[in-house]
Coordinates of C-alpha atoms in Angstrom, one line a residue:
M199 CA 15.6 -15.3 -16.5
D200 CA 15.7 -17.9 -13.7
N201 CA 14.7 -17.4 -10.0
G202 CA 17.2 -20.0 -8.9
Q203 CA 14.6 -22.7 -8.5
G204 CA 14.4 -23.7 -12.1
L205 CA 11.5 -21.4 -12.7
P206 CA 11.6 -18.3 -15.1
T207 CA 10.7 -14.9 -13.6
C208 CA 7.7 -13.9 -15.6
A209 CA 6.4 -10.9 -13.7
V210 CA 7.3 -8.3 -11.0
I211 CA 4.4 -7.0 -9.0
W212 CA 5.0 -3.6 -7.4
D213 CA 3.3 -1.9 -4.4
L214 CA 2.7 1.8 -5.1
D215 CA 2.9 3.9 -2.0
G216 CA 6.4 3.9 -0.5
V217 CA 7.8 1.7 -3.3
I218 CA 7.2 3.6 -6.5
T219 CA 5.8 6.9 -5.2
R220 CA 6.7 8.9 -2.0
T221 CA 3.0 8.9 -1.0
A222 CA 3.3 6.6 2.0
D223 CA 4.1 9.7 4.1
T224 CA 1.2 11.5 2.4
H225 CA -1.1 8.7 3.5
A226 CA 0.3 8.7 7.0
R227 CA -0.2 12.5 7.4
A228 CA -3.7 12.3 6.0
W229 CA -4.6 9.6 8.6
K230 CA -3.2 11.7 11.4
A231 CA -5.1 14.8 10.2
T232 CA -8.3 12.6 10.2
F233 CA -7.9 10.7 13.4
D234 CA -6.5 13.4 15.8
P235 CA -9.5 15.8 15.6
F236 CA -11.8 12.8 15.9
L237 CA -10.0 11.4 19.0
R238 CA -10.1 14.8 20.7
A239 CA -13.8 15.2 20.0
W240 CA -14.5 11.6 21.2
S241 CA -12.5 12.2 24.4
E242 CA -14.4 15.4 25.1
R243 CA -17.7 13.6 24.7
H244 CA -16.9 10.3 26.3
G245 CA -13.7 10.6 28.2
P246 CA -11.0 9.7 29.1
Q247 CA -8.3 11.5 27.1
L248 CA -7.1 9.2 24.2
A249 CA -3.6 9.2 22.8
P250 CA -3.4 10.8 19.3
F251 CA -2.4 8.9 16.2
A252 CA 1.3 8.3 16.5
L253 CA 3.7 8.4 13.6
P254 CA 5.2 6.2 12.5
D255 CA 4.1 3.4 14.8
D256 CA 0.3 3.6 14.5
Y257 CA 0.6 4.0 10.7
L258 CA 2.9 1.1 10.2
E259 CA 1.2 -1.3 12.7
H260 CA -2.5 -0.6 12.0
V261 CA -3.2 1.0 8.6
D262 CA -0.2 0.7 6.3
G263 CA -1.1 -1.3 3.1
K264 CA -4.7 -2.0 4.2
P265 CA -7.9 -1.0 2.5
R266 CA -9.1 2.3 3.9
L267 CA -12.0 1.0 5.9
D268 CA -10.0 -1.8 7.4
G269 CA -7.5 0.8 8.5
V270 CA -10.2 2.8 10.2
R271 CA -11.6 -0.2 12.0
D272 CA -8.2 -1.6 13.1
F273 CA -6.8 1.7 14.4
L274 CA -10.0 2.6 16.3
A275 CA -9.9 -0.8 18.0
T276 CA -6.6 0.1 19.5
R277 CA -8.3 3.0 21.3
G278 CA -11.3 0.9 22.3
I279 CA -13.7 2.6 19.9
A280 CA -16.3 0.7 17.8
L281 CA -18.2 2.9 15.4
P282 CA -21.2 2.0 13.3
E283 CA -20.3 0.9 9.8
G284 CA -22.4 3.5 8.0
S285 CA -22.5 3.5 4.2
G286 CA -21.0 5.0 1.2
T287 CA -23.4 7.9 1.3
D288 CA -22.1 9.1 4.7
G289 CA -20.4 12.5 4.8
S290 CA -16.9 13.1 6.0
Q291 CA -18.3 14.6 9.2
D292 CA -20.2 11.5 10.2
W293 CA -18.9 9.4 13.0
T294 CA -19.0 6.1 11.1
I295 CA -16.4 3.8 9.6
H296 CA -17.4 5.1 6.1
G297 CA -17.5 8.7 7.3
L298 CA -13.9 8.6 8.7
G299 CA -12.8 6.8 5.6
K300 CA -14.2 9.6 3.4
A301 CA -12.6 12.2 5.6
K302 CA -9.2 10.6 5.2
N303 CA -9.6 10.3 1.4
A304 CA -10.4 14.0 1.2
R305 CA -7.4 15.0 3.2
F306 CA -5.1 12.7 1.1
R307 CA -6.4 14.2 -2.1
E308 CA -5.9 17.7 -0.8
L309 CA -2.3 17.0 0.1
V310 CA -1.6 15.5 -3.3
E311 CA -3.2 18.5 -5.1
N312 CA -1.2 20.9 -3.0
E313 CA 2.1 19.1 -2.9
G314 CA 2.2 16.9 -5.9
V315 CA 3.7 13.4 -6.0
Q316 CA 7.4 12.6 -5.8
L317 CA 8.9 9.4 -7.2
Y318 CA 11.7 7.0 -6.2
D319 CA 14.1 7.3 -9.1
S320 CA 15.8 3.9 -8.1
T321 CA 12.4 2.2 -8.6
L322 CA 11.8 3.8 -11.9
A323 CA 15.2 2.7 -13.1
L324 CA 14.4 -0.9 -12.3
I325 CA 11.0 -0.6 -14.0
R326 CA 12.6 0.6 -17.1
S327 CA 15.3 -2.1 -17.1
L328 CA 12.7 -4.8 -16.6
R329 CA 10.7 -3.6 -19.6
G330 CA 13.9 -4.1 -21.6
Y331 CA 14.0 -7.7 -20.5
G332 CA 10.3 -8.3 -21.5
V333 CA 9.2 -9.0 -17.9
S334 CA 5.5 -8.2 -17.3
Q335 CA 4.8 -5.7 -14.5
A336 CA 1.8 -4.8 -12.4
V337 CA 1.0 -2.4 -9.6
V338 CA -1.0 -3.7 -6.6
S339 CA -2.4 -1.3 -4.0
S340 CA -5.2 -1.3 -1.5
S341 CA -5.8 2.3 -2.3
K342 CA -8.7 3.4 -4.5
N343 CA -6.4 6.4 -5.5
C344 CA -3.9 4.1 -7.2
R345 CA -4.8 4.9 -10.8
Y346 CA -5.3 8.6 -9.9
I347 CA -1.7 8.7 -8.6
L348 CA -0.3 6.8 -11.6
E349 CA -2.0 9.1 -14.0
R350 CA -0.8 12.2 -12.3
C351 CA 2.8 10.8 -12.6
D352 CA 2.3 9.7 -16.2
L353 CA 3.1 6.1 -15.2
L354 CA -0.1 4.3 -15.9
D355 CA 1.1 2.9 -19.3
R356 CA 4.3 1.5 -17.8
F357 CA 2.3 -1.5 -16.4
E358 CA 0.3 -4.3 -18.0
T359 CA -2.3 -4.2 -15.2
V360 CA -3.3 -2.4 -12.0
V361 CA -5.2 -4.1 -9.1
D362 CA -6.3 -1.8 -6.4
G363 CA -8.9 -0.8 -3.9
N364 CA -11.6 -0.5 -6.6
D365 CA -11.1 -4.2 -7.4
I366 CA -11.5 -5.0 -3.7
E367 CA -15.0 -3.4 -3.9
Q368 CA -16.1 -4.4 -7.3
R369 CA -14.7 -8.0 -7.5
G370 CA -15.1 -8.9 -3.8
L371 CA -11.4 -9.4 -3.2
A372 CA -9.9 -9.4 0.3
G373 CA -7.4 -6.7 1.1
K374 CA -3.9 -7.3 2.4
P375 CA -2.6 -9.3 4.2
S376 CA -4.8 -11.7 2.1
P377 CA -2.9 -12.5 -1.1
D378 CA -6.0 -11.9 -3.3
L379 CA -4.7 -8.7 -4.9
F380 CA -1.4 -10.2 -5.8
T381 CA -2.9 -13.5 -7.1
E382 CA -5.4 -11.5 -9.2
A383 CA -2.5 -9.5 -10.7
A384 CA -0.6 -12.7 -11.4
K385 CA -3.7 -14.2 -13.0
R386 CA -4.1 -11.2 -15.3
L387 CA -0.4 -11.5 -16.3
K388 CA -0.8 -15.2 -16.9
C389 CA 2.0 -15.9 -14.5
N390 CA 2.3 -18.6 -11.9
P391 CA 2.9 -16.8 -8.5
A392 CA 5.9 -19.1 -7.9
E393 CA 7.5 -17.4 -11.0
A394 CA 6.7 -13.8 -9.9
V395 CA 8.3 -11.2 -7.6
V396 CA 6.5 -9.1 -5.1
V397 CA 8.0 -5.7 -4.0
E398 CA 6.4 -4.2 -0.9
D399 CA 7.0 -1.8 1.9
A400 CA 4.1 -2.7 4.1
V401 CA 4.1 -5.6 6.6
S402 CA 0.6 -6.5 5.4
G403 CA 1.8 -6.7 1.8
V404 CA 4.8 -8.8 2.6
K405 CA 2.5 -11.2 4.5
A406 CA 0.3 -11.3 1.4
G407 CA 3.2 -12.1 -0.9
R408 CA 4.4 -14.9 1.4
E409 CA 0.9 -16.4 1.9
G410 CA 0.4 -16.3 -1.9
R411 CA 3.6 -18.4 -2.3
F412 CA 5.2 -15.9 -4.6
G413 CA 8.7 -16.9 -5.8
L414 CA 10.5 -13.8 -4.3
V415 CA 9.2 -11.2 -1.8
I416 CA 11.3 -8.1 -1.4
G417 CA 10.6 -5.8 1.6
V418 CA 11.5 -2.1 1.3
D419 CA 12.2 -0.5 4.7
R420 CA 11.5 3.2 4.4
G421 CA 11.0 3.9 8.1
G422 CA 12.7 1.5 10.6
N423 CA 10.4 -1.4 9.8
R424 CA 13.2 -3.8 8.7
E425 CA 12.7 -6.4 11.4
M426 CA 8.9 -6.6 11.0
L427 CA 9.3 -7.0 7.2
S428 CA 11.8 -9.8 7.7
T429 CA 9.8 -11.7 10.2
S430 CA 6.7 -11.3 8.2
G431 CA 8.2 -13.3 5.3
A432 CA 10.4 -11.0 3.2
D433 CA 13.2 -13.0 1.5
R434 CA 15.3 -9.8 1.4
V435 CA 14.8 -6.3 3.0
V436 CA 16.4 -3.2 1.4
S437 CA 16.4 0.4 2.4
D438 CA 16.1 1.5 -1.2
L439 CA 15.8 -0.2 -4.5
D440 CA 19.2 1.1 -5.6
E441 CA 20.5 -1.8 -3.5
L442 CA 19.1 -4.2 -6.1
K443 CA 20.1 -5.0 -9.7
V444 CA 17.8 -6.4 -12.4
D445 CA 19.5 -9.8 -11.8
D446 CA 18.4 -9.8 -8.2
L447 CA 14.8 -9.8 -9.4
L448 CA 15.3 -12.3 -12.1
K449 CA 17.4 -14.8 -10.0
R450 CA 17.4 -16.0 -6.4

């Protein structure tokens, strides 16, 4: 199992939303359902009228792949809004960074409970095949809901480790586009990043994989984001993982 540079491929590190599960759209709709009422209320109080959260552009450019609170800060900055940070005790109705983050999480959970979670069969097929080759696998996500989603899909035991938004909070890791989450996963798998593959659909995640000097970074374009994924450092961009074979992940 050689990546073409004389190094064995010892691990594949998967993003969750938009790569394994069809929950990127769920997150995007939860963000819109959170931001649009807030922006209307803010405009009524402060003026002028602010543009609503635009899909897919605002999602892809400002929140996709980032820790929840970073997404709140970064999107609001595009509308010239700076809210107080608040704290974890804030309610979802509070106009703080934590408050809007809590509101978004509530909407995301509600959508999941009402609609369930769909999976990408092509990704699952690759995961199964890689297990047959003895390649270690991890899931990396900025979301604190990562384990919740994996458990709902009965996928948690398919991976040797999970590094997610809870690790950001508990271990002081930086979120994407920092490589911290990916390097932590490689460390747990006892794998040199140069011998590992990162599979991501978010620009922030591709940047993290490249900055972390991972051996191969695959970008998955689910919504017209191919050029940004490529220019951000993806070695290869695909529309779906059915375009790849196991050998594509084991060799370069």
